XYZ file of C-alpha atoms in Angstrom:
342
model
C 90.436 35.361 -103.015
C 88.100 37.015 -100.541
C 84.763 35.266 -100.037
C 81.638 36.674 -98.422
C 79.053 34.455 -96.716
C 75.481 35.114 -95.627
C 72.502 33.176 -94.294
C 69.013 34.399 -95.170
C 65.371 33.583 -94.487
C 64.154 31.419 -91.639
C 66.930 29.894 -89.574
C 67.318 26.134 -89.363
C 69.629 23.552 -87.798
C 72.732 22.978 -89.922
C 73.497 26.532 -91.026
C 76.535 26.726 -88.781
C 77.808 23.418 -90.140
C 77.828 24.888 -93.668
C 79.688 27.986 -92.498
C 82.239 25.897 -90.618
C 82.915 23.517 -93.511
C 83.217 26.284 -96.093
C 85.589 28.372 -93.998
C 87.815 25.481 -92.989
C 88.182 24.202 -96.529
C 88.512 27.668 -98.001
C 91.264 28.691 -95.607
C 93.022 25.334 -95.341
C 93.057 24.247 -98.988
C 92.797 27.456 -100.977
C 94.106 30.208 -98.717
C 90.851 32.163 -99.058
C 89.906 34.997 -96.732
C 86.321 35.269 -95.512
C 83.983 38.035 -94.449
C 80.646 37.313 -92.803
C 77.653 39.413 -93.797
C 75.171 39.847 -90.972
C 71.437 39.170 -91.103
C 70.887 37.851 -94.607
C 70.793 40.256 -97.516
C 70.733 43.168 -95.075
C 74.470 42.584 -94.552
C 75.710 43.330 -98.072
C 72.906 45.865 -98.547
C 73.985 47.973 -95.564
C 77.617 46.881 -95.365
C 77.183 45.125 -91.997
C 79.975 42.579 -91.595
C 81.709 40.433 -88.995
C 85.058 38.728 -88.840
C 84.860 35.183 -90.149
C 87.695 32.701 -89.974
C 88.641 29.336 -88.513
C 88.654 30.725 -84.980
C 85.108 32.076 -85.318
C 83.831 28.676 -86.501
C 85.218 26.562 -83.675
C 82.566 24.702 -81.684
C 79.627 25.702 -83.879
C 78.980 22.325 -85.576
C 76.269 21.187 -83.099
C 74.738 24.646 -82.630
C 71.381 25.528 -84.115
C 70.636 28.906 -85.658
C 73.366 30.849 -87.425
C 76.312 32.826 -86.107
C 75.816 35.239 -89.025
C 72.226 36.053 -88.125
C 69.376 36.116 -90.625
C 66.524 38.225 -91.961
C 63.966 38.287 -94.754
C 65.441 41.369 -96.432
C 64.720 41.639 -100.157
C 67.146 44.038 -101.881
C 65.014 44.012 -105.034
C 62.164 45.564 -103.048
C 64.391 48.489 -102.011
C 65.176 51.349 -104.368
C 68.829 51.166 -105.358
C 69.278 47.956 -103.384
C 71.175 46.045 -106.047
C 73.559 48.938 -106.695
C 74.249 49.230 -102.965
C 75.064 45.517 -102.715
C 77.473 45.698 -105.646
C 79.152 48.781 -104.195
C 79.571 47.193 -100.751
C 80.971 43.958 -102.175
C 83.522 46.004 -104.104
C 84.329 48.109 -101.038
C 84.906 44.969 -98.967
C 87.092 43.416 -101.654
C 84.746 40.442 -101.996
C 85.400 38.360 -105.108
C 82.649 35.779 -104.537
C 79.575 35.403 -102.343
C 78.190 32.194 -100.835
C 74.461 32.615 -100.139
C 72.844 30.013 -97.880
C 69.065 30.023 -97.864
C 65.772 28.856 -99.215
C 63.442 29.899 -102.001
C 63.584 33.636 -101.317
C 67.283 33.956 -100.459
C 68.360 31.891 -103.442
C 65.834 33.723 -105.610
C 67.711 36.947 -104.862
C 70.998 35.143 -105.533
C 69.676 33.987 -108.912
C 68.805 37.540 -109.959
C 72.156 38.901 -108.741
C 74.013 36.194 -110.658
C 72.166 37.279 -113.805
C 73.434 40.798 -113.114
C 77.055 39.687 -112.930
C 77.563 39.112 -109.203
C 79.723 36.051 -108.469
C 77.315 33.998 -106.353
C 77.211 30.346 -105.283
C 74.090 29.036 -103.522
C 73.548 26.480 -100.768
C 69.945 25.234 -100.324
C 68.441 25.488 -96.850
C 64.881 25.021 -95.614
C 63.133 22.844 -93.080
C 60.245 22.584 -95.572
C 62.353 20.549 -98.072
C 60.539 22.295 -100.932
C 63.420 23.331 -103.214
C 63.010 21.476 -106.475
C 66.677 21.119 -107.388
C 67.761 18.935 -104.483
C 66.497 15.648 -103.050
C 66.863 16.975 -99.502
C 67.706 20.257 -97.830
C 69.448 20.313 -94.472
C 67.202 21.270 -91.571
C 64.365 19.078 -92.808
C 65.538 15.928 -91.032
C 65.860 17.775 -87.729
C 62.400 19.335 -88.068
C 60.842 15.941 -88.850
C 62.552 14.333 -85.861
C 61.350 17.107 -83.537
C 57.779 16.797 -84.825
C 57.878 12.997 -84.606
C 59.047 13.086 -80.996
C 56.225 15.507 -80.163
C 53.655 13.204 -81.795
C 55.060 10.221 -79.865
C 54.601 12.113 -76.600
C 51.113 13.306 -77.500
C 49.798 9.780 -78.077
C 49.966 8.951 -74.369
C 48.262 12.096 -73.129
C 45.582 11.859 -75.841
C 44.770 8.289 -74.832
C 44.795 9.119 -71.118
C 42.107 11.773 -71.592
C 40.278 10.213 -74.569
C 40.625 13.391 -76.585
C 41.591 14.377 -80.115
C 44.925 16.144 -80.478
C 45.568 18.222 -83.585
C 49.268 18.872 -84.184
C 50.033 21.889 -86.366
C 53.461 21.792 -88.037
C 55.205 24.139 -90.448
C 54.622 23.905 -94.179
C 53.271 26.883 -96.102
C 52.889 25.297 -99.534
C 54.546 21.889 -99.088
C 53.468 19.164 -96.672
C 56.733 17.237 -96.373
C 57.173 17.804 -92.609
C 53.575 16.820 -91.878
C 53.697 13.748 -94.105
C 57.038 12.398 -92.861
C 56.446 13.106 -89.174
C 52.819 11.990 -89.321
C 53.671 8.612 -90.808
C 56.697 8.178 -88.527
C 54.631 9.140 -85.478
C 51.635 6.946 -86.291
C 49.171 9.793 -86.776
C 45.563 8.984 -87.566
C 45.506 11.495 -90.396
C 47.828 13.952 -92.135
C 46.496 17.096 -93.811
C 48.744 18.972 -96.249
C 48.476 22.088 -98.443
C 48.712 20.112 -101.680
C 45.516 18.109 -101.002
C 42.550 20.099 -99.597
C 40.876 18.152 -96.795
C 37.255 17.107 -96.387
C 36.187 17.878 -92.820
C 33.556 15.137 -92.941
C 36.249 12.597 -93.832
C 38.453 13.902 -91.024
C 35.636 13.510 -88.502
C 34.862 10.015 -89.777
C 38.495 9.027 -89.235
C 38.322 10.491 -85.729
C 35.260 8.382 -84.898
C 36.900 5.309 -86.423
C 39.978 5.798 -84.286
C 37.926 6.046 -81.095
C 36.113 2.840 -82.018
C 39.493 1.079 -81.999
C 39.929 2.205 -78.347
C 42.732 4.610 -79.240
C 42.700 8.404 -79.319
C 43.282 10.120 -82.680
C 46.219 12.350 -83.575
C 45.692 14.613 -86.588
C 48.808 16.253 -88.064
C 48.169 19.347 -90.177
C 50.490 21.653 -92.136
C 50.033 25.340 -91.392
C 49.050 25.934 -95.044
C 46.353 23.232 -95.267
C 42.923 24.308 -96.522
C 39.475 22.641 -96.561
C 38.043 21.300 -99.794
C 34.820 23.201 -99.069
C 36.644 26.410 -99.887
C 38.444 29.114 -97.993
C 41.921 30.515 -97.816
C 44.894 29.570 -95.670
C 44.485 30.494 -92.018
C 46.413 33.671 -91.215
C 47.896 35.008 -88.004
C 47.927 38.503 -89.510
C 47.360 40.019 -92.923
C 50.804 41.605 -92.904
C 53.288 40.552 -95.560
C 57.067 40.267 -95.368
C 59.526 41.679 -97.914
C 58.888 38.722 -100.218
C 55.090 39.004 -100.089
C 54.458 36.133 -97.648
C 51.713 36.439 -95.045
C 52.119 34.912 -91.590
C 50.254 31.634 -91.341
C 48.983 29.948 -88.209
C 45.783 28.894 -86.556
C 44.615 26.027 -88.740
C 45.191 23.679 -85.785
C 42.809 25.588 -83.508
C 40.326 26.013 -86.335
C 40.353 22.294 -87.072
C 40.154 21.229 -83.417
C 37.092 23.431 -82.875
C 35.371 22.012 -85.934
C 36.098 18.402 -84.935
C 34.782 18.965 -81.426
C 31.622 20.651 -82.691
C 30.877 17.901 -85.223
C 31.816 14.796 -83.191
C 31.220 15.864 -79.606
C 34.710 14.633 -78.725
C 37.042 16.914 -76.794
C 39.744 18.235 -79.130
C 42.862 20.289 -78.440
C 45.426 21.850 -80.766
C 49.180 21.808 -80.279
C 51.230 24.226 -82.392
C 54.881 23.199 -82.666
C 55.874 26.416 -84.417
C 59.461 27.582 -84.235
C 60.555 24.733 -81.982
C 60.909 22.834 -85.280
C 63.623 25.289 -86.357
C 65.660 25.378 -83.175
C 68.208 23.319 -81.324
C 70.854 20.813 -82.244
C 70.844 19.470 -85.819
C 70.606 15.733 -86.350
C 73.626 13.774 -87.548
C 72.138 13.629 -91.068
C 71.715 17.398 -91.226
C 75.256 17.994 -89.946
C 76.591 15.580 -92.576
C 74.573 17.088 -95.422
C 75.304 20.682 -94.429
C 79.012 19.939 -94.146
C 79.082 18.387 -97.611
C 77.199 21.359 -99.056
C 79.744 23.745 -97.518
C 82.719 21.801 -98.877
C 81.255 21.639 -102.383
C 80.266 25.314 -102.355
C 83.881 26.321 -101.770
C 85.011 23.951 -104.506
C 82.617 25.761 -106.867
C 84.050 29.117 -105.798
C 87.581 27.866 -106.386
C 86.547 26.653 -109.860
C 84.884 29.964 -110.667
C 81.621 28.111 -111.265
C 79.307 30.927 -110.252
C 75.532 31.088 -110.646
C 75.275 27.523 -109.380
C 73.594 25.830 -106.443
C 74.739 22.742 -104.582
C 72.213 19.890 -104.671
C 71.891 16.377 -103.289
C 71.058 13.842 -105.994
C 70.943 10.350 -104.565
C 74.213 10.115 -102.632
C 76.069 12.713 -104.694
C 76.426 16.476 -104.327
C 76.126 18.097 -107.759
C 76.055 21.655 -109.091
C 72.953 22.994 -110.776
C 72.121 26.408 -112.222
C 70.531 28.473 -109.457
C 67.330 28.809 -111.440
C 66.810 25.033 -111.273
C 66.692 25.179 -107.503
C 64.356 28.151 -107.274
C 62.224 27.928 -110.407
C 59.403 26.013 -108.744
C 58.567 24.457 -105.411
C 58.872 20.730 -104.773
C 55.557 19.610 -103.329
C 53.936 16.345 -102.292
C 52.244 14.681 -105.262
C 48.807 13.127 -105.110
C 50.413 9.709 -105.676
C 52.783 10.160 -102.734
C 49.928 11.262 -100.503
C 47.698 8.365 -101.608
C 50.504 5.907 -100.851
C 50.623 7.176 -97.276
C 46.836 7.165 -96.767
C 46.860 3.407 -96.130
C 48.192 4.202 -92.645
C 45.474 6.718 -91.778
C 42.705 5.732 -89.450
């Protein structure tokens, strides 16, 4: 059997671990051949491939990013895109395709599976917002990076008696902000699921200063004020999946806090540093398990499925269960964490 592999959407630590595990098991146990498709769905759409075998996967376990490259290409937004993908898979002699990605990449995989393409999905996103799995790889690394940044910011905030607002990724789900904020001892965490009251934020800032410590406010890029208003945009441009570029809520919030409290406030935007670098041990372990189970699904002919972590077990779910809706922070989960704010 000849298996194609691609990685789509935003890169994250652990992608290479999936590729490595899948190739090694596929070649070693099943005698599969592999072809790598470059830059997400652009690879099978345009027939852009690379050699992919055991030799190409040596030494990539600790590397961030993806050796296959990535993009946010949406073949369903391109006239004749699906037909071109099918034709290129047939031309390349590909019997099955392993698609590694998040909501958008696996959304495309779901539609292709419905159209008869033999696809197996592996869930990836630092946002941890895919509903079918308890955790996605990349999330643990992003949280650890954000937590370390918050730890470092405490000392400089206290030295200068200023407010530091830390903007982290999270378009619609506040998992990174919530986990890193609690782990880093933030004074407050603001997430997209729960619109924030700026008066409450400022009150918490004043309360923190009264305790002789400087406040750290962690905010997801998609957070919005309860008073109304949309998410803060970097530009109004949209990608192939209709997403606008977010960014700037940290600066917006810092300016408002300074104006209302008279305390000096600065914003720190962690941005893509959360995506880069060496994956944590947990993400390497999870990504490796996902890769091994994905190849087992291919060998079983169990297409149209996605690998998922349920408790300690890796299970197979229909792709639609992983992409049907986003997994977001509930009000109860947020309220449980609020005891630490202040």
